[in-house]
Coordinates of C-alpha atoms and ligand atoms in Angstrom, one line a residue:
Chain U
M155 CA -19.2 63.0 -28.4
N156 CA -22.0 61.3 -29.4
F157 CA -21.2 57.9 -28.1
F158 CA -20.1 59.4 -25.1
N159 CA -23.7 60.6 -24.7
T160 CA -25.2 57.5 -25.4
V161 CA -23.3 55.6 -23.0
Y162 CA -23.7 58.3 -20.5
E163 CA -27.5 58.4 -20.7
S164 CA -27.6 55.0 -20.6
A165 CA -25.5 54.3 -17.6
Y166 CA -28.1 57.5 -15.9
N167 CA -31.3 55.2 -16.8
N168 CA -30.4 52.4 -15.7
L169 CA -28.3 52.9 -12.6
I170 CA -29.2 56.4 -11.3
A171 CA -32.9 57.1 -11.8
G172 CA -35.5 56.2 -9.2
D173 CA -32.8 54.9 -7.4
S174 CA -31.4 52.3 -9.5
Y175 CA -28.3 51.7 -7.8
L176 CA -30.2 50.4 -4.8
Y177 CA -32.2 48.6 -5.9
I178 CA -29.5 46.7 -7.4
L179 CA -27.6 46.3 -4.5
S180 CA -30.6 45.1 -2.8
G181 CA -30.9 42.2 -5.2
L182 CA -27.3 41.5 -4.9
K183 CA -28.2 41.3 -0.8
T184 CA -30.5 38.8 -1.5
T185 CA -28.3 36.7 -4.1
V186 CA -25.5 36.7 -1.4
I187 CA -27.5 36.0 1.9
I188 CA -29.4 32.5 -0.2
T189 CA -25.5 31.5 -1.4
L190 CA -23.7 32.1 1.9
A191 CA -27.1 30.6 4.0
G192 CA -27.2 27.9 1.0
L193 CA -24.0 26.5 1.4
F194 CA -24.4 26.6 5.1
A195 CA -27.1 24.7 5.1
G196 CA -25.4 22.2 2.3
S197 CA -22.5 22.3 4.1
V198 CA -24.0 20.6 7.6
L199 CA -26.7 18.9 5.2
G200 CA -23.6 17.3 3.1
A201 CA -21.4 16.4 6.4
L202 CA -24.3 14.5 7.7
L203 CA -25.1 12.7 4.3
C204 CA -21.3 12.0 4.3
L205 CA -20.8 10.5 7.5
M206 CA -23.8 8.3 7.1
Q207 CA -22.2 6.6 4.2
Y208 CA -19.3 5.6 7.2
S209 CA -22.1 4.7 9.4
E210 CA -22.4 0.9 10.2
S211 CA -26.5 0.6 9.3
K212 CA -27.2 -0.3 6.3
I213 CA -30.0 1.6 6.6
L214 CA -28.5 4.6 7.4
R215 CA -26.1 4.4 4.2
F216 CA -29.0 3.5 2.0
I217 CA -30.7 6.6 2.9
S218 CA -28.1 8.7 2.1
K219 CA -27.1 7.3 -1.2
T220 CA -30.4 7.3 -2.5
Y221 CA -31.2 11.1 -1.4
I222 CA -28.1 11.8 -3.3
V223 CA -28.6 9.9 -6.3
I224 CA -32.3 11.5 -6.5
V225 CA -31.4 15.3 -5.3
R226 CA -28.5 15.5 -7.3
G227 CA -29.9 14.1 -10.3
T228 CA -33.2 16.5 -10.1
P229 CA -32.6 20.1 -11.6
I230 CA -33.0 22.6 -8.7
L231 CA -35.3 24.9 -10.6
L232 CA -37.6 21.7 -10.1
L233 CA -36.8 21.6 -6.9
L234 CA -37.2 24.9 -5.7
M235 CA -40.5 25.2 -7.8
L236 CA -41.4 21.6 -5.8
L237 CA -40.7 23.2 -2.6
F238 CA -42.6 26.6 -3.5
Y239 CA -45.9 25.4 -5.6
V240 CA -46.2 22.2 -3.4
V241 CA -44.4 21.5 0.3
F242 CA -44.8 25.0 1.6
A243 CA -47.6 26.2 -1.1
K244 CA -50.3 26.8 2.2
S245 CA -47.1 27.9 4.7
R246 CA -46.4 32.0 4.8
M247 CA -42.4 31.3 4.5
D248 CA -40.8 34.3 3.2
A249 CA -39.7 32.9 -0.3
I250 CA -36.1 33.5 0.5
Y251 CA -36.4 30.9 2.9
I252 CA -37.8 28.3 0.6
A253 CA -34.8 29.4 -2.0
I254 CA -32.6 28.6 0.6
I255 CA -33.7 25.4 1.8
A256 CA -33.7 24.2 -1.3
F257 CA -30.2 25.4 -2.2
G258 CA -29.2 23.7 1.0
L259 CA -30.8 20.6 -0.4
N260 CA -29.3 20.4 -3.6
G261 CA -25.9 21.3 -2.3
A262 CA -25.5 19.1 0.2
S263 CA -26.1 16.3 -2.3
H264 CA -22.9 17.5 -3.9
I265 CA -21.2 18.7 -0.8
A266 CA -21.4 14.8 0.5
E267 CA -19.6 13.5 -2.7
I268 CA -16.9 16.1 -2.5
M269 CA -16.1 15.2 1.3
K270 CA -16.4 11.6 0.5
S271 CA -14.0 11.6 -2.2
A272 CA -11.6 13.9 -0.5
L273 CA -11.9 12.0 2.6
E274 CA -10.6 8.9 0.5
S275 CA -7.8 10.8 -1.0
V276 CA -5.9 10.4 2.2
D277 CA -3.3 7.8 1.8
S278 CA -5.3 5.2 4.8
G279 CA -1.2 4.4 5.0
Q280 CA -0.6 8.0 7.1
V281 CA -3.9 7.2 9.3
M282 CA -2.4 3.7 10.4
A283 CA 1.3 5.7 11.3
A284 CA -0.2 7.8 13.3
R285 CA -2.1 4.5 15.0
A286 CA 1.0 3.3 15.7
L287 CA 2.2 6.5 17.2
G288 CA -0.2 6.3 19.5
F289 CA -3.2 8.6 18.1
T290 CA -6.6 7.3 18.8
K291 CA -9.0 6.9 15.9
F292 CA -10.4 10.6 16.7
G293 CA -7.0 11.7 17.2
A294 CA -5.9 10.1 13.5
F295 CA -8.8 11.5 11.9
Y296 CA -8.5 15.0 13.2
N297 CA -5.1 15.9 12.8
I298 CA -3.8 13.5 9.4
T299 CA -7.1 12.9 7.6
L300 CA -9.0 16.1 7.9
P301 CA -6.2 18.8 7.2
Q302 CA -5.2 16.4 3.9
A303 CA -8.8 15.6 2.9
C304 CA -9.7 19.9 3.1
E305 CA -6.7 20.3 0.8
F306 CA -7.8 17.8 -1.6
A307 CA -11.3 19.1 -1.3
R308 CA -10.7 22.6 -1.6
P309 CA -10.3 23.6 -5.6
V310 CA -13.9 20.8 -6.1
Y311 CA -15.4 22.7 -3.3
Q312 CA -14.2 26.4 -4.5
N313 CA -16.0 25.1 -8.0
A314 CA -19.0 24.2 -6.1
V315 CA -19.6 27.6 -4.4
I316 CA -18.9 29.5 -7.8
N317 CA -21.7 26.9 -9.5
L318 CA -24.2 27.7 -6.9
I319 CA -23.7 31.7 -6.8
Q320 CA -24.9 31.1 -10.3
W321 CA -27.6 28.9 -9.7
T322 CA -29.3 31.1 -8.1
S323 CA -30.0 33.9 -10.1
V324 CA -32.8 31.1 -10.8
V325 CA -34.7 32.0 -7.8
G326 CA -36.6 34.4 -9.6
Y327 CA -39.4 32.2 -10.8
I328 CA -40.4 32.1 -7.6
T329 CA -40.7 36.0 -6.8
I330 CA -37.5 36.5 -5.4
A331 CA -35.9 39.6 -6.3
D332 CA -32.1 38.7 -6.7
L333 CA -29.7 40.1 -8.5
T334 CA -30.9 38.2 -12.1
R335 CA -34.4 39.1 -11.2
V336 CA -33.7 42.7 -10.1
I337 CA -31.3 43.5 -13.4
N338 CA -34.6 42.0 -15.8
N339 CA -36.6 44.2 -13.7
I340 CA -34.6 47.4 -14.7
G341 CA -33.9 46.3 -18.5
A342 CA -37.4 45.8 -18.8
R343 CA -38.3 49.3 -17.5
T344 CA -35.3 51.1 -19.1
A345 CA -36.1 49.1 -22.5
D346 CA -32.1 49.5 -22.9
P347 CA -31.3 46.7 -21.1
F348 CA -27.2 46.2 -22.6
F349 CA -25.6 48.3 -19.9
V350 CA -27.6 46.7 -17.0
I351 CA -26.5 43.2 -18.3
F352 CA -23.4 43.8 -18.7
I353 CA -23.0 45.1 -15.0
G354 CA -24.7 42.4 -13.8
I355 CA -22.3 40.2 -15.2
L356 CA -19.7 42.3 -14.3
I357 CA -21.0 41.7 -10.6
Y358 CA -21.5 37.9 -10.9
L359 CA -17.9 37.6 -12.4
G360 CA -17.0 40.1 -9.0
L361 CA -18.5 37.7 -6.9
A362 CA -16.7 34.7 -7.8
Y363 CA -13.6 36.5 -7.5
A364 CA -14.5 37.0 -4.2
A365 CA -15.0 33.2 -3.7
Y366 CA -11.8 32.5 -5.2
L367 CA -9.9 35.2 -3.1
I368 CA -11.9 33.8 0.0
F369 CA -10.7 30.2 -0.4
K370 CA -6.9 31.3 -1.8
M371 CA -6.6 32.9 1.8
T372 CA -7.0 29.6 3.2
E373 CA -4.6 27.8 1.3
R374 CA -1.8 26.7 3.3
K375 CA 1.9 28.0 2.3
K376 CA 2.2 24.1 1.3
R377 CA -0.1 22.4 -1.2
V378 CA -0.3 18.3 -0.4
R379 CA 1.1 16.6 -2.8
R380 CA 1.2 12.5 -2.8
Chain V
M292 CA 9.5 -8.6 26.7
I293 CA 7.5 -10.1 24.1
K294 CA 5.8 -13.0 24.2
V295 CA 3.5 -14.9 21.6
E296 CA 1.1 -17.6 22.2
N297 CA -0.7 -19.9 19.8
L298 CA -1.5 -16.6 18.2
S299 CA -4.4 -16.7 15.0
K300 CA -5.4 -14.5 12.8
S301 CA -8.0 -14.5 9.4
F302 CA -9.3 -12.0 7.4
G303 CA -12.6 -13.4 6.8
S304 CA -12.3 -16.4 5.8
L305 CA -8.4 -16.5 5.0
K306 CA -6.5 -17.8 7.5
V307 CA -2.9 -15.8 7.8
L308 CA -2.0 -16.5 10.8
Q309 CA -2.2 -20.0 13.0
G310 CA -0.8 -21.1 16.3
V311 CA 2.1 -18.9 16.3
N312 CA 4.8 -18.6 19.4
A313 CA 7.6 -16.6 19.9
E314 CA 9.6 -15.3 22.6
I315 CA 11.7 -11.8 22.2
K316 CA 13.9 -10.9 25.1
K317 CA 14.8 -7.3 26.0
G318 CA 17.6 -5.9 23.6
E319 CA 17.1 -9.1 21.2
C320 CA 17.3 -7.8 17.7
V321 CA 15.4 -10.4 15.8
S322 CA 15.1 -10.5 11.9
I323 CA 11.4 -12.0 10.0
I324 CA 12.1 -13.3 6.9
G325 CA 9.9 -15.8 4.6
P326 CA 7.8 -15.4 0.8
S327 CA 5.8 -12.5 0.5
G328 CA 2.1 -13.1 2.3
A329 CA 3.5 -15.5 4.3
G330 CA 1.7 -13.0 7.1
K331 CA 5.3 -11.3 8.1
S332 CA 3.4 -7.8 8.3
V333 CA 0.3 -9.0 9.4
F334 CA 2.4 -10.8 12.4
L335 CA 3.6 -6.9 13.1
Y336 CA 0.4 -5.4 13.2
C337 CA -0.8 -7.7 15.3
L338 CA 2.5 -7.2 17.9
N339 CA 1.4 -3.3 17.8
G340 CA -2.5 -4.2 18.2
L341 CA -3.0 -2.5 14.6
E342 CA -4.6 -5.6 14.1
K343 CA -6.7 -7.5 16.3
C344 CA -5.8 -11.1 17.4
D345 CA -8.5 -13.5 17.2
G346 CA -7.1 -15.9 19.3
G347 CA -4.0 -16.6 21.4
S348 CA -2.3 -13.9 23.1
I349 CA 0.4 -11.5 22.8
Y350 CA 2.3 -10.2 25.8
I351 CA 4.5 -6.7 26.1
N352 CA 5.9 -7.3 29.1
D353 CA 2.8 -8.2 31.5
D354 CA -0.1 -7.1 29.6
N355 CA -2.0 -9.3 27.1
I356 CA -2.7 -6.9 24.8
C357 CA -5.2 -9.5 22.6
D358 CA -7.0 -9.0 26.2
K359 CA -10.4 -6.8 25.1
K360 CA -9.3 -5.3 28.7
T361 CA -6.1 -4.1 28.1
D362 CA -6.0 -0.5 27.1
I363 CA -3.8 -0.8 23.9
N364 CA -3.8 2.8 23.1
K365 CA -1.2 3.1 26.0
I366 CA 0.9 0.1 25.1
R367 CA 1.4 1.2 21.7
L368 CA 3.3 3.9 23.2
K369 CA 5.9 1.7 23.8
M370 CA 6.3 0.7 20.3
G371 CA 7.7 2.3 17.2
M372 CA 6.8 1.1 13.7
V373 CA 9.0 1.8 10.4
Y374 CA 7.5 0.9 7.2
Q375 CA 8.0 -0.1 3.8
N376 CA 6.3 3.3 2.4
F377 CA 7.3 5.4 5.1
N378 CA 4.1 6.9 5.6
L379 CA 5.3 10.3 7.0
F380 CA 2.4 12.7 7.2
S381 CA 2.3 14.5 3.7
H382 CA 0.9 17.5 4.9
L383 CA 3.2 18.6 7.7
S384 CA 7.3 19.5 7.3
V385 CA 9.7 17.1 8.4
I386 CA 10.2 18.9 12.1
E387 CA 5.9 18.7 12.3
N388 CA 6.0 15.3 11.5
I389 CA 8.3 14.2 14.2
I390 CA 7.0 16.3 16.9
L391 CA 3.4 16.2 16.3
A392 CA 2.8 12.7 18.3
P393 CA 5.1 13.7 21.0
V394 CA 3.1 17.6 21.5
M395 CA -0.6 15.9 21.1
V396 CA -0.4 12.7 22.3
K397 CA 2.2 12.5 25.2
K398 CA 1.7 16.6 26.0
I399 CA 5.0 17.1 25.5
S400 CA 5.5 20.9 25.6
R401 CA 6.5 22.4 22.3
E402 CA 9.9 23.9 22.7
K403 CA 10.7 20.2 24.6
A404 CA 9.5 18.3 21.9
I405 CA 11.5 20.3 19.2
E406 CA 14.8 20.3 21.5
T407 CA 14.2 16.1 21.4
A408 CA 13.6 15.7 17.7
D409 CA 16.5 18.4 16.6
K410 CA 18.7 15.7 18.1
L411 CA 17.0 13.1 16.6
L412 CA 17.6 15.0 13.2
E413 CA 21.2 15.2 14.3
T414 CA 21.6 11.3 14.0
V415 CA 19.8 10.3 11.4
C416 CA 22.1 13.3 9.9
L417 CA 19.3 15.1 8.2
F418 CA 19.2 18.6 10.8
D419 CA 19.3 20.2 7.2
K420 CA 15.9 19.2 6.4
K421 CA 14.1 20.3 9.5
H422 CA 11.9 22.2 7.6
S423 CA 11.4 20.6 4.4
Y424 CA 8.6 18.2 3.2
P425 CA 8.1 14.9 2.6
D426 CA 8.1 15.3 -1.2
E427 CA 11.2 17.2 -1.2
L428 CA 13.0 14.6 0.3
S429 CA 14.1 10.9 -1.2
G430 CA 13.2 7.9 -0.3
G431 CA 16.0 7.1 1.9
Q432 CA 16.1 10.6 3.6
R433 CA 12.0 10.1 4.3
Q434 CA 12.9 6.9 5.8
R435 CA 15.4 8.0 7.9
I436 CA 12.9 11.1 9.3
A437 CA 10.4 8.0 9.9
I438 CA 12.6 6.1 11.9
A439 CA 13.3 9.8 13.8
R440 CA 9.6 10.0 14.1
A441 CA 9.2 6.7 16.0
L442 CA 12.3 7.4 17.9
A443 CA 10.1 10.6 19.5
M444 CA 8.2 8.8 21.2
E445 CA 11.2 7.0 23.1
P446 CA 9.7 3.4 22.2
E447 CA 11.4 0.4 23.9
I448 CA 10.7 -1.7 20.6
M449 CA 11.0 -0.8 17.5
L450 CA 9.0 -2.8 14.1
F451 CA 10.6 -2.4 10.8
D452 CA 8.0 -4.0 8.0
E453 CA 10.8 -3.8 5.5
P454 CA 11.8 -1.0 5.7
T455 CA 13.7 -1.0 2.7
S456 CA 11.9 -2.6 -0.1
A457 CA 11.7 0.2 -1.4
L458 CA 14.5 2.1 -1.6
D459 CA 17.4 1.7 -4.3
P460 CA 20.7 0.0 -3.0
A461 CA 22.3 3.2 -2.0
M462 CA 19.8 4.6 0.0
S463 CA 19.1 1.3 1.4
G464 CA 22.7 1.3 2.9
E465 CA 21.7 5.3 4.7
V466 CA 18.7 3.4 5.8
L467 CA 20.5 0.6 6.8
A468 CA 23.7 2.2 8.7
V469 CA 20.9 4.1 10.7
I470 CA 19.1 0.4 11.9
R471 CA 22.9 -0.9 12.6
N472 CA 23.0 2.0 15.0
L473 CA 20.1 1.4 17.0
A474 CA 20.6 -2.3 17.3
K475 CA 24.2 -1.1 19.4
L476 CA 22.1 0.9 21.3
G477 CA 20.2 -1.6 23.0
Y478 CA 16.8 -1.4 21.4
T479 CA 14.6 -4.2 21.2
M480 CA 14.0 -5.0 17.1
V481 CA 11.8 -7.2 15.0
I482 CA 13.0 -6.6 11.1
V483 CA 10.5 -7.7 8.3
T484 CA 13.2 -7.9 5.8
H485 CA 14.2 -9.7 1.9
E486 CA 17.9 -8.2 3.3
M487 CA 19.7 -11.8 4.0
N488 CA 23.1 -10.2 4.1
F489 CA 21.5 -7.7 6.5
A490 CA 19.5 -9.8 8.4
K491 CA 22.9 -12.1 8.7
E492 CA 24.7 -9.5 10.3
I493 CA 22.5 -7.9 12.3
S494 CA 19.9 -9.8 14.3
D495 CA 20.3 -12.1 17.4
R496 CA 17.6 -14.8 15.6
V497 CA 16.4 -15.5 12.5
F498 CA 12.9 -16.5 12.3
F499 CA 11.2 -17.8 8.8
M500 CA 8.0 -17.2 8.4
N501 CA 6.1 -19.5 6.2
E502 CA 2.4 -21.6 6.3
K503 CA 0.7 -19.4 8.7
S504 CA 3.0 -19.5 11.2
I505 CA 7.0 -19.3 12.3
Y506 CA 7.7 -22.3 10.4
E507 CA 11.7 -22.2 11.3
S508 CA 13.7 -20.2 13.9
G509 CA 17.3 -20.2 15.0
S510 CA 20.7 -17.8 15.1
P511 CA 21.0 -16.2 11.7
G512 CA 23.8 -18.6 11.6
D513 CA 21.4 -21.7 11.8
I514 CA 19.0 -20.4 9.3
F515 CA 21.4 -19.2 6.2
N516 CA 23.9 -21.5 6.6
D517 CA 22.3 -24.6 7.9
P518 CA 18.5 -24.4 7.5
K519 CA 16.8 -27.8 8.9
K520 CA 13.5 -27.8 6.9
P521 CA 13.0 -28.0 3.3
A522 CA 10.5 -24.6 2.3
T523 CA 13.6 -22.9 4.5
I524 CA 16.4 -24.3 2.3
A525 CA 14.4 -23.7 -0.5
F526 CA 13.8 -20.3 0.4
I527 CA 17.4 -19.4 1.7
R528 CA 19.1 -21.2 -1.4
K529 CA 16.4 -19.4 -3.9
L530 CA 15.3 -22.9 -5.4
K531 CA 14.4 -23.2 -8.8
T532 CA 12.6 -26.3 -10.2
F533 CA 13.0 -27.5 -14.0
N534 CA 10.8 -30.6 -14.5
Y535 CA 9.9 -33.0 -17.5
K536 CA 8.7 -36.5 -17.4
V537 CA 9.1 -39.1 -19.9
S538 CA 7.1 -41.6 -20.5
S539 CA 7.8 -43.4 -23.9
H540 CA 10.5 -45.1 -25.1
S541 CA 10.7 -42.8 -27.8
F542 CA 10.7 -39.6 -26.1
D543 CA 11.6 -36.3 -27.5
L544 CA 14.9 -35.8 -26.2
I545 CA 15.2 -32.6 -28.3
E546 CA 12.6 -31.1 -26.7
M547 CA 13.6 -31.8 -23.2
S548 CA 16.9 -30.8 -24.1
S549 CA 15.9 -26.9 -25.5
R550 CA 13.6 -27.2 -22.5
L551 CA 16.1 -27.4 -20.6
K552 CA 18.4 -24.9 -21.8
L553 CA 15.7 -22.2 -21.5
F554 CA 15.4 -22.6 -17.9
C555 CA 18.7 -22.6 -17.4
V556 CA 19.6 -19.6 -19.2
K557 CA 16.6 -18.1 -17.4
Y558 CA 18.7 -18.1 -14.4
N559 CA 22.0 -17.1 -16.1
I560 CA 23.5 -20.9 -15.4
E561 CA 26.5 -20.7 -17.1
A562 CA 27.2 -22.4 -20.4
K563 CA 29.7 -25.3 -19.1
K564 CA 27.2 -26.3 -16.2
I565 CA 24.3 -26.0 -18.9
D566 CA 26.1 -29.1 -21.1
Y567 CA 26.7 -30.9 -18.3
T568 CA 23.2 -30.8 -16.7
N569 CA 22.4 -31.8 -20.0
L570 CA 24.5 -34.5 -21.0
A571 CA 23.9 -36.3 -17.3
I572 CA 20.0 -36.3 -17.8
E573 CA 20.6 -37.4 -21.5
E574 CA 23.4 -40.6 -20.7
L575 CA 21.6 -41.2 -17.6
I576 CA 18.1 -41.4 -19.4
T577 CA 19.1 -43.4 -22.2
Y578 CA 21.0 -46.1 -19.8
I579 CA 17.5 -46.1 -17.6
L580 CA 15.7 -46.7 -20.6
N581 CA 17.9 -49.4 -22.1
H582 CA 18.3 -51.6 -18.8
C583 CA 15.8 -50.8 -16.5
Y584 CA 12.5 -51.2 -18.6
D585 CA 11.7 -54.1 -21.5
K586 CA 11.3 -52.4 -24.9
K587 CA 7.2 -53.5 -24.1
Q588 CA 6.7 -52.1 -20.4
T589 CA 5.8 -48.4 -20.7
P590 CA 8.5 -46.2 -18.9
E591 CA 8.0 -43.7 -15.9
I592 CA 11.1 -41.2 -15.6
D593 CA 10.4 -37.9 -13.4
I594 CA 13.3 -35.3 -14.0
T595 CA 14.0 -32.4 -11.7
V596 CA 16.2 -30.3 -11.8
E597 CA 17.2 -27.8 -8.6
F598 CA 19.3 -24.6 -9.2
G599 CA 19.8 -22.9 -5.8
D600 CA 20.2 -19.1 -6.8
I601 CA 22.5 -18.1 -3.9
D602 CA 24.9 -20.8 -3.9
K603 CA 24.4 -21.8 -7.8
K604 CA 24.5 -25.4 -7.0
I605 CA 22.8 -27.9 -9.3
E606 CA 21.3 -31.1 -8.3
I607 CA 19.3 -33.5 -11.0
E608 CA 17.5 -35.4 -9.2
V609 CA 15.9 -38.5 -11.5
V610 CA 13.6 -41.1 -10.5
H611 CA 11.9 -44.2 -12.3
D612 CA 9.9 -47.6 -11.8
G613 CA 11.9 -49.6 -13.6
K614 CA 14.0 -52.2 -13.0
T615 CA 16.4 -51.5 -9.5
L616 CA 20.1 -51.2 -11.0
N617 CA 23.0 -48.5 -10.1
P618 CA 25.4 -48.7 -12.4
F619 CA 27.7 -46.3 -10.5
D620 CA 28.6 -49.1 -7.8
K621 CA 30.4 -50.6 -10.9
I622 CA 32.0 -47.3 -12.1
S623 CA 33.5 -46.4 -8.4
Y624 CA 35.0 -49.4 -7.4
T625 CA 36.4 -50.3 -10.7
P626 CA 36.8 -47.6 -12.6
D627 CA 39.3 -49.6 -15.5
E628 CA 36.7 -51.8 -15.4
T629 CA 35.4 -51.1 -19.3
E630 CA 38.4 -52.1 -20.7
T631 CA 38.9 -55.6 -19.3
K632 CA 35.1 -56.4 -20.0
S633 CA 35.6 -58.0 -23.6
D634 CA 32.7 -60.0 -24.0
T635 CA 30.2 -57.3 -23.6
D636 CA 27.9 -56.3 -26.5
N637 CA 28.1 -53.0 -28.2
T638 CA 24.8 -51.3 -26.5
D639 CA 26.1 -52.1 -23.0
D640 CA 29.4 -50.9 -23.9
T641 CA 28.8 -47.1 -25.1
D642 CA 26.3 -47.1 -22.0
D643 CA 28.9 -47.6 -19.7
M644 CA 31.0 -45.0 -21.2
G645 CA 27.8 -42.7 -20.3
I646 CA 27.8 -43.8 -16.8
F647 CA 31.4 -43.3 -16.8
I648 CA 31.4 -39.5 -18.0
I649 CA 28.4 -38.6 -15.7
S650 CA 30.7 -39.8 -12.5
N651 CA 33.6 -37.8 -14.2
I652 CA 31.5 -34.5 -14.9
S653 CA 29.7 -34.8 -11.1
S654 CA 30.5 -33.6 -7.6
G655 CA 28.2 -35.8 -6.2
I656 CA 26.5 -39.0 -7.0
S657 CA 23.8 -40.9 -4.5
F658 CA 21.5 -43.8 -5.5
S659 CA 18.6 -45.6 -3.2
G660 CA 16.0 -48.0 -4.7
E661 CA 13.2 -49.0 -2.2
N662 CA 10.1 -50.7 -2.8
G663 CA 10.2 -50.5 -7.1
I664 CA 10.9 -46.5 -6.5
N665 CA 14.8 -45.9 -8.0
R666 CA 15.9 -42.4 -6.9
F667 CA 19.4 -40.9 -8.5
K668 CA 20.7 -37.6 -7.4
I669 CA 23.6 -36.1 -9.0
K670 CA 25.0 -33.2 -8.3
I671 CA 27.2 -31.2 -10.8
Ligands
ADP898 N1 -6.4 -5.5 5.7 C1 -6.2 -7.3 5.2 N2 -7.7 -7.6 4.8 C2 -7.6 -8.4 4.0 N3 -7.1 -9.7 3.5 C3 -5.3 -9.1 3.9 C4 -5.0 -7.6 5.3 N4 -3.7 -7.7 5.1 C5 -3.1 -9.0 4.7 N5 -3.9 -9.5 4.4 C6 -3.4 -11.3 3.5 O1 -3.0 -11.8 4.7 C7 -2.1 -12.5 3.6 C8 -0.4 -12.3 4.7 O2 -0.5 -10.9 4.2 P1 1.1 -10.0 4.6 O3 1.1 -10.4 6.2 O4 1.2 -8.2 4.2 O5 2.3 -10.9 3.8 P2 4.0 -10.5 3.8 O6 4.6 -11.5 4.7 O7 4.2 -10.5 2.5 O8 3.8 -9.2 4.6 C9 -2.0 -12.1 2.5 O9 -2.6 -13.3 1.7 C10 -2.7 -10.8 2.3 O10 -3.3 -10.7 1.0
MG899 MG1 4.7 -6.9 4.1

């Protein structure tokens, strides 16, 4: 009986008292927003970087390569701090936007590489065959290269998304009350952090699982094999 | 239908095609043979404009596809292409593979395209694989689907780039049967192939590609049974050659003979012929060293053995720069002269014996001696 009492008390203190559950939900919302917006920005910028690598212009190719090497090698937390304390120090921009920019910039460097290697995995013979059948360059890209590249990229991209969800947990450093920060605050207040940390882990697992399910849904019935 | 004039093509500094001229008539079936790297594939890709030509012109009907103003995408619709490694779209099922281009490029309705595709699948006997994916099919089945996919665009010309080289003989058979059928239906076809028998049987004309262009062309009979130019002959007969140089009176007979045997064994030459070849060379070299050179002179004798992997014929060529002597004269005119010659010395006697042996085991001997270069040719 004693054990259950302790658990109940702990749950009450950490989740119910002072509307903690609402606080947790708002943290979750922040985490999800940063993840989705960062992913979107990263994908758009990543696609652009990837496109630049196929450009005729040496300069564009060079810029893209250099960007990827530098940003991919910079710890996301340092990038975040650089933006928050230096670049946007004087602006009144909400910290959440700065986080989105940071994750967009960082994500782009990974996503560009994912896209490039997926495009390169597509059998050039099939593209040639499509051209021989009368497809234009773009038609062959759209009908053959793209769908196959997406299949190749899917598992790696999924991995990147799950990584991103977890990395957003560092935004507390720039005053954002994301899920991790919220949990930290509640734990500090109740001085009984085990329960709430456990709940936090469960929520992150749930997010990762949700991402997995979404990717699963978009999967074709038939996998591309070579 | 197709007319190629003075076509040239290079990749960077590598010249692949140079001065290619050809004309292919409507309904004609042309096979292209030749060593690998000769530019056969590149030639096909130039024909359907997938590789841009650097110089010359290619007329498809009346349009010059080397001219930048020509709408190549439109002309390409008249040509179907089949590849060595099938190149089916791996993310699409068989039926989707076939209808993709008709629907997307020709804008035919899906229903209509499927109707046509069904008929084509029946002609290649793969209707029951309609909903399979390429990786569930055997190589032969994939290639037949690839042919059906090309036919679905209703081309006038079919180009095949080694359609059976990735297949084992049984599967090649399936594919060749389909191609044979197309020839009967009157398609204009250009087939790059290594299957000599198939080329011989199916084609109206054969192009032998070598040295960056069409080196020799003619009817299958001309090319396969009576090729005129040396590289064609060597290719058709799959000639294998063995070389040895004798440059001393005391040359290592055993070494030469064991190397010759290794060569012969490698190409599965029958034992009797190996012995004959070896014997003939030994006897002839001994004769030449004894009669055509002084003991002080450094001999220079080149031995070449050519073996045709197709006709299994062996030809020995021996070239030397000593005295011009043809011992086979005597032998052939007076076969039993050896008995009447009583006052010749001992070495001559055994040497004549050797010459006699050679003329017995060979199926043809010729000799020419001009400008101090003497050439024996002995067929075994
Ligand atoms: N896209 C290319 N880029 C550079 N070199 C090429 C290319 N395609 C073919 N080649 C070269 O052209 C030559 C002829 O090739 P190919 O036509 O494939 O020979 P084959 O007669 O065996 O089909 C080869 O030396 C090959 O290396
Ligand atoms: Mg080839």
